XYZ file of C-alpha atoms in Angstrom:
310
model
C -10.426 -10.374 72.587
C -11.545 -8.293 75.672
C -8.017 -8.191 77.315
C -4.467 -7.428 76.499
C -0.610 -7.557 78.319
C 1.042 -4.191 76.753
C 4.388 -3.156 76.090
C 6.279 -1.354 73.176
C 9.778 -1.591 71.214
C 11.536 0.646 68.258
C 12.693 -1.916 65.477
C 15.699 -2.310 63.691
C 15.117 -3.538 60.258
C 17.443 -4.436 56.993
C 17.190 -2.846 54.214
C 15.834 -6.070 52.279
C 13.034 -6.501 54.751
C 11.706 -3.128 54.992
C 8.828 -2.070 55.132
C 7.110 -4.561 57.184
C 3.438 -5.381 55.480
C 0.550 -5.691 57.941
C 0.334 -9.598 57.858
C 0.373 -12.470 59.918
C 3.175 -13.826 60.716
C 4.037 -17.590 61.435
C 6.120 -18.578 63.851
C 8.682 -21.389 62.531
C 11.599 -22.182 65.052
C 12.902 -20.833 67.779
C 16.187 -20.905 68.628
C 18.795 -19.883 71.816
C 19.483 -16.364 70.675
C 16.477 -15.872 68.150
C 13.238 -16.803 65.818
C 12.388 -17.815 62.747
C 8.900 -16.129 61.421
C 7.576 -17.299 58.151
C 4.442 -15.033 55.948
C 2.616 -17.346 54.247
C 1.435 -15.452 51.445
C -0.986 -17.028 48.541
C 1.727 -16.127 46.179
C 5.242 -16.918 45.654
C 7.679 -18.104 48.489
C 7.434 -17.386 51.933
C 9.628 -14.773 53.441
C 11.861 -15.778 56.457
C 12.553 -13.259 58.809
C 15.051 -13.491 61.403
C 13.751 -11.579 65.452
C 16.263 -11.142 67.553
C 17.694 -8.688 69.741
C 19.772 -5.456 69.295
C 23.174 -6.991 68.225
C 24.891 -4.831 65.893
C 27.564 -7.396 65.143
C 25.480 -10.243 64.257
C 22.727 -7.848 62.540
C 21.238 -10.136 59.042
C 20.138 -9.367 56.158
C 16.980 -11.470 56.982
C 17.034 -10.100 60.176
C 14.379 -7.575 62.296
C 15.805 -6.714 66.072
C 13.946 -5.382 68.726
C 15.686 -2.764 71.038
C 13.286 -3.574 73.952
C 15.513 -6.853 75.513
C 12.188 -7.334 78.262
C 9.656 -7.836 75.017
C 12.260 -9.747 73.296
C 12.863 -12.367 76.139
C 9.651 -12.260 76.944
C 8.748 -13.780 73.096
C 11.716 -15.953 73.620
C 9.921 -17.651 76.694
C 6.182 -17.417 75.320
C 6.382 -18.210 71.347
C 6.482 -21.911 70.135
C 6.406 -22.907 66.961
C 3.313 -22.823 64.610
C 1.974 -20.100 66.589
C 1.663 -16.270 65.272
C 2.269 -12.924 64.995
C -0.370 -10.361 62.829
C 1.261 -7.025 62.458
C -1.588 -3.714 62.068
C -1.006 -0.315 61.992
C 2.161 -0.599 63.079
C 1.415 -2.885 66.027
C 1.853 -6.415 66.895
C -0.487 -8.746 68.450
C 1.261 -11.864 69.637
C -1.102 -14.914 70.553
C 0.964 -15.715 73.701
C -0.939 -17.388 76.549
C -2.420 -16.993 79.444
C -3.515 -13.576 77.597
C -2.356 -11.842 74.134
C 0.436 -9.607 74.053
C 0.216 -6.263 71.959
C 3.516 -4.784 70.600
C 3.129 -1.302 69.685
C 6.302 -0.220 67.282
C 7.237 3.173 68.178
C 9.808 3.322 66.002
C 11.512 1.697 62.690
C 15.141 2.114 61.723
C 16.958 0.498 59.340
C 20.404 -0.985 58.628
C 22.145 -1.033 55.573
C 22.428 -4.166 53.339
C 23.131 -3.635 49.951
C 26.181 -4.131 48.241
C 27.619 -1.199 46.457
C 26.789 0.154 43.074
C 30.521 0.182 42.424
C 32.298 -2.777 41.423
C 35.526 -3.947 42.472
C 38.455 -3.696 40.035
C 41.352 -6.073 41.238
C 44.730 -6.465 39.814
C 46.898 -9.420 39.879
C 48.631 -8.020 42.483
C 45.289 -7.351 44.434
C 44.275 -10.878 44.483
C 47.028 -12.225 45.382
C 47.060 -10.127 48.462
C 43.207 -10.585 49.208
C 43.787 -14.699 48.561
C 47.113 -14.780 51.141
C 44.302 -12.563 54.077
C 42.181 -15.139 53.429
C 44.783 -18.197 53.769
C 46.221 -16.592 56.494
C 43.158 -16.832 58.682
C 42.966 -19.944 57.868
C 39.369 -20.213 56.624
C 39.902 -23.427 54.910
C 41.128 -25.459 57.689
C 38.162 -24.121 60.141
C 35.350 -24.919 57.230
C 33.204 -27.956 56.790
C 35.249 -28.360 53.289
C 38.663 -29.454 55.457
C 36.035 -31.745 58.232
C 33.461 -33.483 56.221
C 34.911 -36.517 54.015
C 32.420 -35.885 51.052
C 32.746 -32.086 50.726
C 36.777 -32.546 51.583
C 37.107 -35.215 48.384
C 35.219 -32.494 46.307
C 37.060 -29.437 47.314
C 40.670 -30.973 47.214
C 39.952 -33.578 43.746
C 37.567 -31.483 41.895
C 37.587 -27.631 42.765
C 41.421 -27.337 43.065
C 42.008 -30.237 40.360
C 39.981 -30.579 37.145
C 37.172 -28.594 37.509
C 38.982 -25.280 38.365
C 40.310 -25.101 34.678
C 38.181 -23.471 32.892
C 35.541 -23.097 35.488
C 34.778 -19.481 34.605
C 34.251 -20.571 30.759
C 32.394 -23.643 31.005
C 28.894 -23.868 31.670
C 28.325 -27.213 32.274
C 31.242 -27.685 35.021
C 29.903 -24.508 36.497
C 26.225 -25.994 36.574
C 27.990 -29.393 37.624
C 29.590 -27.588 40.928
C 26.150 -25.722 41.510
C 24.370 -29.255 41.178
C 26.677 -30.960 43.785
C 26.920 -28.066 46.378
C 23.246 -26.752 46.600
C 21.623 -27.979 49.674
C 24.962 -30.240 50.464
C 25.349 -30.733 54.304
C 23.582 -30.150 57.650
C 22.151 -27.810 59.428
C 20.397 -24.423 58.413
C 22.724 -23.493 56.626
C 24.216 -26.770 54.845
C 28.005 -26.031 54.075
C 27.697 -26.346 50.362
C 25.303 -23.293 50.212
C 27.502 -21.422 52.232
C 30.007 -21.746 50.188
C 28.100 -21.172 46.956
C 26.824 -17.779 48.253
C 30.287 -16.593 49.142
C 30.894 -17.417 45.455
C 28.071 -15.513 44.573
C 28.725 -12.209 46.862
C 32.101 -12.157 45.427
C 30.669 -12.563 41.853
C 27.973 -9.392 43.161
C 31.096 -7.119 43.749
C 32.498 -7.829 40.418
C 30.171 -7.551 38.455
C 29.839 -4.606 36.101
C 27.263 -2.404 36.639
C 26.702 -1.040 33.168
C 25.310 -4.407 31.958
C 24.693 -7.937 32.649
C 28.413 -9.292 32.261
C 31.275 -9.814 34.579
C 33.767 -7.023 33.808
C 36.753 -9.193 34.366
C 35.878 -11.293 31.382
C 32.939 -10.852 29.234
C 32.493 -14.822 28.098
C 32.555 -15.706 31.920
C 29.682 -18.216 33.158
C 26.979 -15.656 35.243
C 26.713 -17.985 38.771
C 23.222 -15.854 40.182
C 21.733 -17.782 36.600
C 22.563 -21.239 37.431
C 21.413 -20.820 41.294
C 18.100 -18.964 40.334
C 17.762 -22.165 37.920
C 18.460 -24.303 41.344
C 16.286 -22.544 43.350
C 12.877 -23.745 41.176
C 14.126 -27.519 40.869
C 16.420 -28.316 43.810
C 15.553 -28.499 47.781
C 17.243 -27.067 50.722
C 16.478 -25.385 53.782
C 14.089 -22.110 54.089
C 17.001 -20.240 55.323
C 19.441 -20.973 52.931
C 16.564 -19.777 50.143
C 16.027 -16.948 52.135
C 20.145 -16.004 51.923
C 20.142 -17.180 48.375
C 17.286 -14.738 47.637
C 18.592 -11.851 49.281
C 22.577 -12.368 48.096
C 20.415 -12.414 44.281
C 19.014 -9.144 45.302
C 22.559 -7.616 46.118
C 21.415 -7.564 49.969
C 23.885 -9.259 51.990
C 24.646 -9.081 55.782
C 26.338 -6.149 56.705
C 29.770 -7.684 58.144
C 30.028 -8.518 54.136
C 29.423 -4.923 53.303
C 32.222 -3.769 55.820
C 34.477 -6.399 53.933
C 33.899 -5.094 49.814
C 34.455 -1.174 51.816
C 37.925 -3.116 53.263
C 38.744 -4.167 50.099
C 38.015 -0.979 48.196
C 39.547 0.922 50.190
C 42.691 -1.256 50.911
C 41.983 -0.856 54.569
C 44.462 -3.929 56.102
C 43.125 -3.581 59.619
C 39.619 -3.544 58.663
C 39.724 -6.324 56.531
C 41.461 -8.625 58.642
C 38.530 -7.381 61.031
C 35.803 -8.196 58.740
C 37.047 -11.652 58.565
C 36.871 -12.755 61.606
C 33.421 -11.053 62.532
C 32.360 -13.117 59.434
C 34.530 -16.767 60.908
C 32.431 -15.710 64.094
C 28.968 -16.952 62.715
C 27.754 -20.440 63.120
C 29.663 -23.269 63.310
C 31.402 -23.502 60.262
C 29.099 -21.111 57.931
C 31.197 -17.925 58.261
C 34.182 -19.828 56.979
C 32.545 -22.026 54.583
C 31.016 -18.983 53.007
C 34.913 -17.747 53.151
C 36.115 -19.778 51.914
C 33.690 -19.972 48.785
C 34.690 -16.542 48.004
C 38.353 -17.857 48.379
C 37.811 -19.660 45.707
C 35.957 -17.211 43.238
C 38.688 -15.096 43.681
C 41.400 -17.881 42.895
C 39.188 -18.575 39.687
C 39.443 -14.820 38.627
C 43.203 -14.936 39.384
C 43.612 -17.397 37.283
C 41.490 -16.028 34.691
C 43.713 -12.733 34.574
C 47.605 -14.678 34.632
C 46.128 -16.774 31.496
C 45.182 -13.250 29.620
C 49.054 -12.020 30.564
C 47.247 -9.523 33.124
C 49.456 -7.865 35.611
């Protein structure tokens, strides 16, 4: 390789990503406002990473941004997929044409993504008001769950009829809704993912930290089991793994974080804020996800008003 186009950019990085290994990395799809880069290591699954640029708003947990908007557009226009990227000493060489691009990261900051070590303690009364935010904004009716006939049958016959009994207590209707949701729907993200893994971030927050049982109720079904049990057997798309994956590793995307500080903190404003910002991405996936936390929290609700909790 005798010649070389040059340029630079600092990096902003999650927390689950960093540090980024010297590797090659695989370009997989590229899409109007980013791309998907796969590492194909010998070993294990391949990591997804998310490149896009500096947007603090739609920052991921999978995601790497570069501050330099000229490099970034200029990958945009260049990169296809199933063409690469090999990261060394803290330099990229992209395989561009007419001639190779080298990247030299000056800098590497990262954003926060993990949840926090506390967990949330919610009262009746708590719940109630968390539920009514959510109902208010109307997640339900702007989710996949209220448009698609299949997933609308299951919500309104299943999860708000039988199934949501004893949900929390049963095993095999919890593996049941875990069988029929993972991988349901279209896109990158299909729908019934989404709303698993808002299940599962609000099943993160409650979670005790002093052992490996919910604190609300210590003969509750654990969720992260039965999807870690899905994720060897059952298909669905490289992104939704790579969310799964993360959400198991308490690393969410940070509009969730500024939601658990919201409701910790009982900040109104903030949480009504965090909502939308969270309704704003994709399609439907910000309100199916939503929407599945909706419903963890109705479960726990009704978990505490069988105990006599107040």
């Amino acid at each position: 390789m005798n010649k070389l186009v040059a340029d630079k950019t600092a990096l902003l990085i999650s927390t689950y990503l960093f540090p980024l290994e010297d590797q090659i990395y695989w370009v997989d799809s590229v899409f109007e406002h980013g791309i998907n880069l796969v590492t194909r290591k010998t070993e294990g699954s391949q990591q997804l990473i998310y490149l896009s640029a500096v947007n603090q708003e739609k920052a991921s947990v999978i995601g790497v941004q570069l501050e330099n908007k000229q490099v970034f557009n200029q990958l945009m226009r260049c990169l296809k997929p199933g063409e690469q990227i090999r990261q060394r000493n803290h330099s990229w060489i992209v395989y561009t044409r007419p001639l190779p691009l080298k990247i030299d990261l000056v800098d590497y900051q990262r954003y926060s993504c993990c949840l926090p070590a506390y967990s949330l303690k919610l009262t009746v009364k708590d719940l109630k008001q968390l539920i009514d935010s959510l109902r208010k904004a109307k997640v339900y009716q702007q989710s996949a769950f209220n448009k698609l006939a299949t997933l609308q049958n299951y919500y309104q016959n299943k999860l708000l009829g039988d199934l949501q009994n004893d949900l929390l207590t049963d095993p095999a209707k919890m593996s049941d809704l875990v069988q029929f949701l993972f991988g349901k729907g279209l896109g990158l993200t299909p729908s019934g993912d989404d709303f698993l893994q808002g299940m599962l971030v609000m099943e993160q927050s409650l979670l005790s930290r002093r052992g490996p049982i919910a604190s609300f109720e210590q003969t509750c079904v654990i969720l992260s089991n039965l999807i870690q049990q899905a994720l060897k057997v059952k298909a669905t798309t490289k992104v939704s793994q790579a969310y799964y994956h993360a959400a198991l590793a308490r690393q969410v995307n940070p509009t969730w974080l500024k939601l658990i500080e919201a409701i910790e903190n009982q900040a109104t404003d903030q949480l009504s804020q965090s909502i939308r910002a969270i309704q704003s991405y994709g399609h439907t996936s910000g309100n199916d996800m939503l929407l599945g936390a909706q419903f963890y929290l109705q479960l726990i609700l009704k978990n505490k008003l069988l105990k006599g909790e107040v």
